Amino acid sequence: MRILMLGGNGFVGRAIVDDALAQGYEVTSFSRGLSGSPLPDEVTSLVGDREAGDYRALRTGEWDAVVDTSGFRTRDVDQATDVLGDRVGRYVFVSSHAVYVRDLPAGTDETAPRREPLRDADVLTNDTYGPCKVACEDDVVERYGDRATIVRPGRVTGPGDSSGTALYWIRRGARGGRVALPTKPEAPLQLVDSRDVAGLITRLVADDRAGAFNAIGPDSTIEELIRTAAELAGSTVDIVPVPFDAVPRRFPLMDPESEWGERRRNPAKARAAGMPVTPLRTTVDDVLRWDKNRGEPELNIGLTPEQEEQLLG
């Protein structure tokens, strides 16, 4: 099986590369080669720049499937499909749960209504990212039909997750003590391990399966995430609820209660297709080990210990 990765050096892309290699696939990665961790020697690296429209390295070659982890606007998808044409068998587009309309009830699946498509945006924000992904999905399906596969990950974490979104709370639980929580402890989560997203994608490719799939993790809560990290680190925590508006906007993993239904999506379709489900405890343990091994660099997200102490005081 020959897999072409459009992006593969980053967090989720690298997990897909590693899983594909473990399955014995031949992997080619197309990227600028300027960021992320170095790829294994057995990966064929092609250098190009999607932002600049430089796809010269893809003018030759054939692959059984392409996995697109770096398409954010329709020009990214359209330029790639124009170059690749029918030299790829299946086109797997890695989308996002941001494609869905807001305030959905719990239990929705892949048939939930999506937001209105947006073909381009000067800046990708919370308001434009999802609609741009919708337009990308539409173009992939229009071009490849039943050879198109859409994977919509929820909130992803795992070793290599330097975004800080989940890591902030994992570190905070591990540190122990009084924890300022600007939501209710029962606020739902479905954090998905990056390695499970990768496992789903390689399975969909192997089975030549079309359609859309929500890649989401096991049901949990923000309290469970914090307490799991504390237990694994040998710490104890005292969770102290604080007002939602007492912290900066877009605080990590915080959503208005009206949006909690979106954190309880139905995972049945992806799991029936073979998606693995790593227990939350295992994911948190692996993230803590990875973070410690890299020296626990400073996070530019959440509250500093001093800010938290002041807020709790």
mmCIF file of C-alpha atoms in Angstrom:
data_model
loop_
_atom_site.group_PDB
_atom_site.id
_atom_site.type_symbol
_atom_site.label_atom_id
_atom_site.label_comp_id
_atom_site.label_asym_id
_atom_site.label_seq_id
_atom_site.Cartn_x
_atom_site.Cartn_y
_atom_site.Cartn_z
ATOM 1 C CA MET A 1 0.000 0.000 0.000
ATOM 2 C CA ARG A 2 1.462 3.357 -1.070
ATOM 3 C CA ILE A 3 0.377 6.362 1.005
ATOM 4 C CA LEU A 4 1.004 10.020 0.175
ATOM 5 C CA MET A 5 0.854 12.375 3.163
ATOM 6 C CA LEU A 6 0.125 16.024 2.472
ATOM 7 C CA GLY A 7 1.850 17.129 5.658
ATOM 8 C CA GLY A 8 3.327 14.509 7.935
ATOM 9 C CA ASN A 9 5.826 16.248 10.150
ATOM 10 C CA GLY A 10 3.261 17.693 12.557
ATOM 11 C CA PHE A 11 1.410 16.177 15.495
ATOM 12 C CA VAL A 12 -1.446 14.191 13.946
ATOM 13 C CA GLY A 13 0.359 13.767 10.625
ATOM 14 C CA ARG A 14 3.328 12.160 12.330
ATOM 15 C CA ALA A 15 1.037 9.738 14.178
ATOM 16 C CA ILE A 16 -0.455 8.704 10.824
ATOM 17 C CA VAL A 17 3.014 8.245 9.316
ATOM 18 C CA ASP A 18 4.108 6.061 12.234
ATOM 19 C CA ASP A 19 0.968 3.917 12.063
ATOM 20 C CA ALA A 20 1.215 3.517 8.293
ATOM 21 C CA LEU A 21 4.831 2.388 8.581
ATOM 22 C CA ALA A 22 3.854 -0.076 11.314
ATOM 23 C CA GLN A 23 1.285 -1.523 8.881
ATOM 24 C CA GLY A 24 4.040 -2.024 6.315
ATOM 25 C CA TYR A 25 2.873 0.739 3.985
ATOM 26 C CA GLU A 26 5.179 2.735 1.735
ATOM 27 C CA VAL A 27 4.921 6.359 2.881
ATOM 28 C CA THR A 28 5.703 9.556 0.980
ATOM 29 C CA SER A 29 5.444 12.909 2.740
ATOM 30 C CA PHE A 30 4.925 16.213 0.924
ATOM 31 C CA SER A 31 5.662 19.289 3.032
ATOM 32 C CA ARG A 32 7.891 22.319 3.318
ATOM 33 C CA GLY A 33 10.169 20.329 5.592
ATOM 34 C CA LEU A 34 10.591 23.307 7.892
ATOM 35 C CA SER A 35 8.707 22.237 11.011
ATOM 36 C CA GLY A 36 7.860 19.208 13.075
ATOM 37 C CA SER A 37 10.103 16.301 13.970
ATOM 38 C CA PRO A 38 12.357 14.600 11.404
ATOM 39 C CA LEU A 39 10.664 11.752 9.592
ATOM 40 C CA PRO A 40 11.977 8.168 9.689
ATOM 41 C CA ASP A 41 14.516 7.272 7.027
ATOM 42 C CA GLU A 42 12.105 4.916 5.276
ATOM 43 C CA VAL A 43 9.761 7.816 4.436
ATOM 44 C CA THR A 44 10.244 9.428 1.027
ATOM 45 C CA SER A 45 10.241 13.191 1.568
ATOM 46 C CA LEU A 46 9.064 15.548 -1.178
ATOM 47 C CA VAL A 47 9.500 19.271 -0.646
ATOM 48 C CA GLY A 48 6.878 21.804 -1.705
ATOM 49 C CA ASP A 49 4.782 24.656 -0.373
ATOM 50 C CA ARG A 50 0.992 24.564 -0.443
ATOM 51 C CA GLU A 51 0.720 28.163 0.718
ATOM 52 C CA ALA A 52 2.739 29.269 -2.317
ATOM 53 C CA GLY A 53 1.053 26.779 -4.658
ATOM 54 C CA ASP A 54 4.318 24.918 -5.264
ATOM 55 C CA TYR A 55 3.345 21.323 -6.091
ATOM 56 C CA ARG A 56 6.129 20.588 -8.569
ATOM 57 C CA ALA A 57 7.347 17.624 -6.516
ATOM 58 C CA LEU A 58 3.981 15.912 -7.039
ATOM 59 C CA ARG A 59 3.902 16.061 -10.826
ATOM 60 C CA THR A 60 4.974 12.416 -11.031
ATOM 61 C CA GLY A 61 4.206 9.349 -8.947
ATOM 62 C CA GLU A 62 1.196 7.206 -8.104
ATOM 63 C CA TRP A 63 -0.285 6.297 -4.746
ATOM 64 C CA ASP A 64 -3.082 4.087 -3.486
ATOM 65 C CA ALA A 65 -4.265 6.856 -1.184
ATOM 66 C CA VAL A 66 -3.486 10.424 -0.217
ATOM 67 C CA VAL A 67 -4.063 11.655 3.345
ATOM 68 C CA ASP A 68 -4.530 15.410 3.467
ATOM 69 C CA THR A 69 -3.758 16.819 6.921
ATOM 70 C CA SER A 70 -2.813 20.312 5.745
ATOM 71 C CA GLY A 71 -5.764 21.477 3.654
ATOM 72 C CA PHE A 72 -7.496 24.440 5.251
ATOM 73 C CA ARG A 73 -8.893 26.467 2.329
ATOM 74 C CA THR A 74 -10.405 25.294 -0.937
ATOM 75 C CA ARG A 75 -7.400 26.492 -2.905
ATOM 76 C CA ASP A 76 -5.278 23.995 -0.954
ATOM 77 C CA VAL A 77 -7.557 21.113 -1.892
ATOM 78 C CA ASP A 78 -8.227 22.225 -5.451
ATOM 79 C CA GLN A 79 -4.577 22.768 -6.321
ATOM 80 C CA ALA A 80 -3.633 19.388 -4.854
ATOM 81 C CA THR A 81 -6.382 17.518 -6.690
ATOM 82 C CA ASP A 82 -5.562 19.294 -9.949
ATOM 83 C CA VAL A 83 -1.950 18.105 -9.704
ATOM 84 C CA LEU A 84 -2.680 14.580 -8.466
ATOM 85 C CA GLY A 85 -5.740 13.865 -10.592
ATOM 86 C CA ASP A 86 -6.334 10.124 -10.857
ATOM 87 C CA ARG A 87 -2.794 9.197 -9.829
ATOM 88 C CA VAL A 88 -4.209 8.562 -6.345
ATOM 89 C CA GLY A 89 -6.815 5.956 -5.542
ATOM 90 C CA ARG A 90 -8.513 7.325 -2.413
ATOM 91 C CA TYR A 91 -8.445 10.877 -1.065
ATOM 92 C CA VAL A 92 -8.675 11.013 2.738
ATOM 93 C CA PHE A 93 -9.340 14.551 3.937
ATOM 94 C CA VAL A 94 -8.705 15.259 7.617
ATOM 95 C CA SER A 95 -11.388 17.750 8.557
ATOM 96 C CA SER A 96 -12.690 18.822 11.974
ATOM 97 C CA HIS A 97 -15.742 18.864 14.244
ATOM 98 C CA ALA A 98 -15.706 22.601 13.625
ATOM 99 C CA VAL A 99 -17.685 21.883 10.431
ATOM 100 C CA TYR A 100 -20.856 21.273 12.444
ATOM 101 C CA VAL A 101 -23.326 23.962 13.418
ATOM 102 C CA ARG A 102 -23.143 25.150 17.006
ATOM 103 C CA ASP A 103 -25.351 24.175 19.956
ATOM 104 C CA LEU A 104 -26.155 20.644 18.767
ATOM 105 C CA PRO A 105 -27.673 18.224 21.299
ATOM 106 C CA ALA A 106 -25.763 15.263 22.672
ATOM 107 C CA GLY A 107 -25.690 12.107 20.558
ATOM 108 C CA THR A 108 -25.427 13.591 17.072
ATOM 109 C CA ASP A 109 -23.521 11.671 14.413
ATOM 110 C CA GLU A 110 -21.983 12.342 10.998
ATOM 111 C CA THR A 111 -25.358 13.341 9.566
ATOM 112 C CA ALA A 112 -25.591 16.434 11.813
ATOM 113 C CA PRO A 113 -26.020 19.722 9.915
ATOM 114 C CA ARG A 114 -22.839 21.507 8.896
ATOM 115 C CA ARG A 115 -22.090 25.202 8.780
ATOM 116 C CA GLU A 116 -22.346 27.210 5.560
ATOM 117 C CA PRO A 117 -19.239 26.682 3.405
ATOM 118 C CA LEU A 118 -16.658 29.439 3.062
ATOM 119 C CA ARG A 119 -14.282 29.105 0.150
ATOM 120 C CA ASP A 120 -11.549 31.366 1.479
ATOM 121 C CA ALA A 121 -10.582 33.579 4.406
ATOM 122 C CA ASP A 122 -7.654 35.912 4.926
ATOM 123 C CA VAL A 123 -7.301 34.646 8.497
ATOM 124 C CA LEU A 124 -8.479 31.360 9.965
ATOM 125 C CA THR A 125 -10.366 32.129 13.171
ATOM 126 C CA ASN A 126 -12.942 30.385 15.299
ATOM 127 C CA ASP A 127 -15.572 31.819 12.933
ATOM 128 C CA THR A 128 -13.885 30.973 9.610
ATOM 129 C CA TYR A 129 -11.992 27.726 10.235
ATOM 130 C CA GLY A 130 -15.037 25.435 10.313
ATOM 131 C CA PRO A 131 -16.788 26.923 7.276
ATOM 132 C CA CYS A 132 -13.534 26.717 5.290
ATOM 133 C CA LYS A 133 -13.227 23.037 6.201
ATOM 134 C CA VAL A 134 -16.827 22.499 5.034
ATOM 135 C CA ALA A 135 -15.949 23.910 1.609
ATOM 136 C CA CYS A 136 -12.849 21.697 1.461
ATOM 137 C CA GLU A 137 -14.917 18.610 2.251
ATOM 138 C CA ASP A 138 -17.362 19.499 -0.506
ATOM 139 C CA ASP A 139 -14.613 19.904 -3.104
ATOM 140 C CA VAL A 140 -12.971 16.588 -2.186
ATOM 141 C CA VAL A 141 -16.288 14.736 -2.450
ATOM 142 C CA GLU A 142 -17.186 16.491 -5.713
ATOM 143 C CA ARG A 143 -13.834 15.548 -7.251
ATOM 144 C CA TYR A 144 -13.450 11.970 -5.995
ATOM 145 C CA GLY A 145 -16.995 10.784 -5.242
ATOM 146 C CA ASP A 146 -16.947 7.324 -3.682
ATOM 147 C CA ARG A 147 -13.147 7.527 -3.562
ATOM 148 C CA ALA A 148 -13.414 10.345 -1.006
ATOM 149 C CA THR A 149 -13.143 9.768 2.744
ATOM 150 C CA ILE A 150 -13.679 12.487 5.344
ATOM 151 C CA VAL A 151 -12.306 12.102 8.880
ATOM 152 C CA ARG A 152 -13.499 14.657 11.446
ATOM 153 C CA PRO A 153 -11.410 14.495 14.631
ATOM 154 C CA GLY A 154 -12.691 16.022 17.829
ATOM 155 C CA ARG A 155 -10.222 17.477 20.298
ATOM 156 C CA VAL A 156 -6.994 15.548 19.867
ATOM 157 C CA THR A 157 -4.171 14.974 22.329
ATOM 158 C CA GLY A 158 -1.409 12.448 22.862
ATOM 159 C CA PRO A 159 2.390 12.380 22.814
ATOM 160 C CA GLY A 160 3.597 15.202 20.582
ATOM 161 C CA ASP A 161 0.682 17.530 21.366
ATOM 162 C CA SER A 162 2.442 20.850 21.876
ATOM 163 C CA SER A 163 -0.718 22.948 21.447
ATOM 164 C CA GLY A 164 -1.180 23.105 25.219
ATOM 165 C CA THR A 165 -4.972 22.781 25.048
ATOM 166 C CA ALA A 166 -5.182 19.474 26.903
ATOM 167 C CA LEU A 167 -1.626 19.625 28.208
ATOM 168 C CA TYR A 168 -2.440 22.654 30.366
ATOM 169 C CA TRP A 169 -4.926 20.625 32.408
ATOM 170 C CA ILE A 170 -2.752 17.501 32.435
ATOM 171 C CA ARG A 171 0.151 19.502 33.838
ATOM 172 C CA ARG A 172 -2.149 21.307 36.221
ATOM 173 C CA GLY A 173 -3.485 18.069 37.657
ATOM 174 C CA ALA A 174 0.007 16.634 37.953
ATOM 175 C CA ARG A 175 1.186 19.698 39.920
ATOM 176 C CA GLY A 176 -1.553 19.186 42.492
ATOM 177 C CA GLY A 177 -2.985 21.635 45.006
ATOM 178 C CA ARG A 178 -5.971 23.942 44.581
ATOM 179 C CA VAL A 179 -7.067 24.055 40.940
ATOM 180 C CA ALA A 180 -9.107 26.975 39.589
ATOM 181 C CA LEU A 181 -11.727 25.539 37.248
ATOM 182 C CA PRO A 182 -13.851 28.048 35.274
ATOM 183 C CA THR A 183 -16.616 25.529 34.568
ATOM 184 C CA LYS A 184 -18.501 22.737 36.302
ATOM 185 C CA PRO A 185 -16.420 19.643 37.098
ATOM 186 C CA GLU A 186 -18.848 17.514 35.057
ATOM 187 C CA ALA A 187 -18.179 19.458 31.842
ATOM 188 C CA PRO A 188 -17.942 16.712 29.195
ATOM 189 C CA LEU A 189 -14.906 15.772 27.113
ATOM 190 C CA GLN A 190 -14.233 13.253 24.366
ATOM 191 C CA LEU A 191 -10.488 13.730 23.964
ATOM 192 C CA VAL A 192 -9.205 11.478 21.200
ATOM 193 C CA ASP A 193 -5.687 10.066 21.174
ATOM 194 C CA SER A 194 -3.757 11.032 18.038
ATOM 195 C CA ARG A 195 -2.711 7.403 17.632
ATOM 196 C CA ASP A 196 -6.375 6.381 17.484
ATOM 197 C CA VAL A 197 -7.043 8.946 14.747
ATOM 198 C CA ALA A 198 -4.094 7.454 12.865
ATOM 199 C CA GLY A 199 -5.384 3.924 13.400
ATOM 200 C CA LEU A 200 -8.783 4.862 12.004
ATOM 201 C CA ILE A 201 -7.268 6.465 8.908
ATOM 202 C CA THR A 202 -4.995 3.547 8.055
ATOM 203 C CA ARG A 203 -7.926 1.149 8.542
ATOM 204 C CA LEU A 204 -10.178 3.213 6.262
ATOM 205 C CA VAL A 205 -7.442 3.204 3.627
ATOM 206 C CA ALA A 206 -6.894 -0.552 3.941
ATOM 207 C CA ASP A 207 -10.627 -1.194 3.609
ATOM 208 C CA ASP A 208 -11.029 1.357 0.792
ATOM 209 C CA ARG A 209 -13.934 2.840 2.729
ATOM 210 C CA ALA A 210 -15.775 6.012 1.680
ATOM 211 C CA GLY A 211 -17.871 8.414 3.731
ATOM 212 C CA ALA A 212 -17.487 10.691 6.737
ATOM 213 C CA PHE A 213 -16.299 9.512 10.153
ATOM 214 C CA ASN A 214 -16.178 11.289 13.508
ATOM 215 C CA ALA A 215 -12.898 10.467 15.261
ATOM 216 C CA ILE A 216 -13.697 10.952 18.932
ATOM 217 C CA GLY A 217 -12.397 9.478 22.158
ATOM 218 C CA PRO A 218 -14.014 7.933 25.233
ATOM 219 C CA ASP A 219 -16.565 9.868 27.264
ATOM 220 C CA SER A 220 -14.975 11.690 30.196
ATOM 221 C CA THR A 221 -15.131 15.004 32.043
ATOM 222 C CA ILE A 222 -12.723 17.825 32.787
ATOM 223 C CA GLU A 223 -12.652 16.654 36.417
ATOM 224 C CA GLU A 224 -11.654 13.140 35.352
ATOM 225 C CA LEU A 225 -8.846 14.551 33.209
ATOM 226 C CA ILE A 226 -7.442 16.629 36.083
ATOM 227 C CA ARG A 227 -7.770 13.889 38.711
ATOM 228 C CA THR A 228 -6.283 11.244 36.410
ATOM 229 C CA ALA A 229 -3.205 13.387 35.859
ATOM 230 C CA ALA A 230 -2.905 14.023 39.594
ATOM 231 C CA GLU A 231 -3.151 10.335 40.423
ATOM 232 C CA LEU A 232 -0.566 9.375 37.827
ATOM 233 C CA ALA A 233 1.821 12.016 39.185
ATOM 234 C CA GLY A 234 1.250 11.039 42.798
ATOM 235 C CA SER A 235 -0.435 14.354 43.584
ATOM 236 C CA THR A 236 -3.747 15.369 45.125
ATOM 237 C CA VAL A 237 -5.986 18.175 43.906
ATOM 238 C CA ASP A 238 -8.723 20.340 45.328
ATOM 239 C CA ILE A 239 -10.861 21.543 42.430
ATOM 240 C CA VAL A 240 -12.247 25.027 43.067
ATOM 241 C CA PRO A 241 -14.929 26.287 40.644
ATOM 242 C CA VAL A 242 -14.468 29.923 39.573
ATOM 243 C CA PRO A 243 -16.657 32.083 37.311
ATOM 244 C CA PHE A 244 -16.460 31.362 33.580
ATOM 245 C CA ASP A 245 -15.658 35.023 32.898
ATOM 246 C CA ALA A 246 -12.860 35.141 35.494
ATOM 247 C CA VAL A 247 -10.368 33.764 32.954
ATOM 248 C CA PRO A 248 -9.400 34.909 29.433
ATOM 249 C CA ARG A 249 -11.640 34.045 26.490
ATOM 250 C CA ARG A 250 -10.883 30.802 24.634
ATOM 251 C CA PHE A 251 -9.497 29.239 27.791
ATOM 252 C CA PRO A 252 -8.241 25.684 27.129
ATOM 253 C CA LEU A 253 -11.040 23.100 26.893
ATOM 254 C CA MET A 254 -13.634 25.558 28.178
ATOM 255 C CA ASP A 255 -16.962 25.888 26.377
ATOM 256 C CA PRO A 256 -20.268 27.514 27.337
ATOM 257 C CA GLU A 257 -22.696 25.001 28.808
ATOM 258 C CA SER A 258 -24.933 25.557 25.770
ATOM 259 C CA GLU A 259 -22.248 23.811 23.656
ATOM 260 C CA TRP A 260 -21.739 20.774 25.879
ATOM 261 C CA GLY A 261 -23.840 18.592 23.593
ATOM 262 C CA GLU A 262 -21.072 18.857 21.002
ATOM 263 C CA ARG A 263 -18.760 17.027 23.449
ATOM 264 C CA ARG A 264 -21.030 13.992 23.479
ATOM 265 C CA ARG A 265 -21.121 12.960 19.833
ATOM 266 C CA ASN A 266 -21.994 9.445 18.716
ATOM 267 C CA PRO A 267 -18.775 7.482 17.993
ATOM 268 C CA ALA A 268 -20.477 4.356 16.626
ATOM 269 C CA LYS A 269 -19.632 4.703 12.924
ATOM 270 C CA ALA A 270 -15.876 5.191 13.325
ATOM 271 C CA ARG A 271 -15.615 2.458 15.937
ATOM 272 C CA ALA A 272 -17.534 0.041 13.748
ATOM 273 C CA ALA A 273 -15.010 0.832 11.011
ATOM 274 C CA GLY A 274 -12.185 -0.291 13.285
ATOM 275 C CA MET A 275 -11.095 2.835 15.147
ATOM 276 C CA PRO A 276 -9.151 1.905 18.304
ATOM 277 C CA VAL A 277 -10.025 3.578 21.624
ATOM 278 C CA THR A 278 -7.136 4.267 23.971
ATOM 279 C CA PRO A 279 -8.269 4.674 27.607
ATOM 280 C CA LEU A 280 -7.954 8.246 28.885
ATOM 281 C CA ARG A 281 -5.584 7.116 31.643
ATOM 282 C CA THR A 282 -3.166 5.636 29.113
ATOM 283 C CA THR A 283 -3.218 8.775 26.974
ATOM 284 C CA VAL A 284 -2.604 11.050 29.976
ATOM 285 C CA ASP A 285 0.231 8.846 31.233
ATOM 286 C CA ASP A 286 1.910 8.866 27.824
ATOM 287 C CA VAL A 287 1.522 12.652 27.499
ATOM 288 C CA LEU A 288 3.098 13.178 30.938
ATOM 289 C CA ARG A 289 6.063 10.979 30.025
ATOM 290 C CA TRP A 290 6.540 12.685 26.662
ATOM 291 C CA ASP A 291 6.299 16.146 28.220
ATOM 292 C CA LYS A 292 8.815 15.262 30.927
ATOM 293 C CA ASN A 293 11.269 13.823 28.391
ATOM 294 C CA ARG A 294 11.214 17.047 26.373
ATOM 295 C CA GLY A 295 11.902 19.187 29.443
ATOM 296 C CA GLU A 296 8.367 20.555 30.016
ATOM 297 C CA PRO A 297 8.798 23.841 28.117
ATOM 298 C CA GLU A 298 6.715 26.822 29.149
ATOM 299 C CA LEU A 299 3.139 26.955 27.856
ATOM 300 C CA ASN A 300 1.737 30.241 26.584
ATOM 301 C CA ILE A 301 -1.795 29.234 27.478
ATOM 302 C CA GLY A 302 -4.009 29.191 30.541
ATOM 303 C CA LEU A 303 -3.065 30.720 33.894
ATOM 304 C CA THR A 304 0.392 31.026 35.378
ATOM 305 C CA PRO A 305 0.728 29.707 38.950
ATOM 306 C CA GLU A 306 0.851 33.309 40.155
ATOM 307 C CA GLN A 307 -2.318 34.267 38.275
ATOM 308 C CA GLU A 308 -4.128 31.211 39.562
ATOM 309 C CA GLU A 309 -3.077 31.910 43.157
ATOM 310 C CA GLN A 310 -4.314 35.475 42.854
ATOM 311 C CA LEU A 311 -7.625 34.305 41.395
ATOM 312 C CA LEU A 312 -8.126 31.735 44.152
ATOM 313 C CA GLY A 313 -7.132 34.246 46.815
#
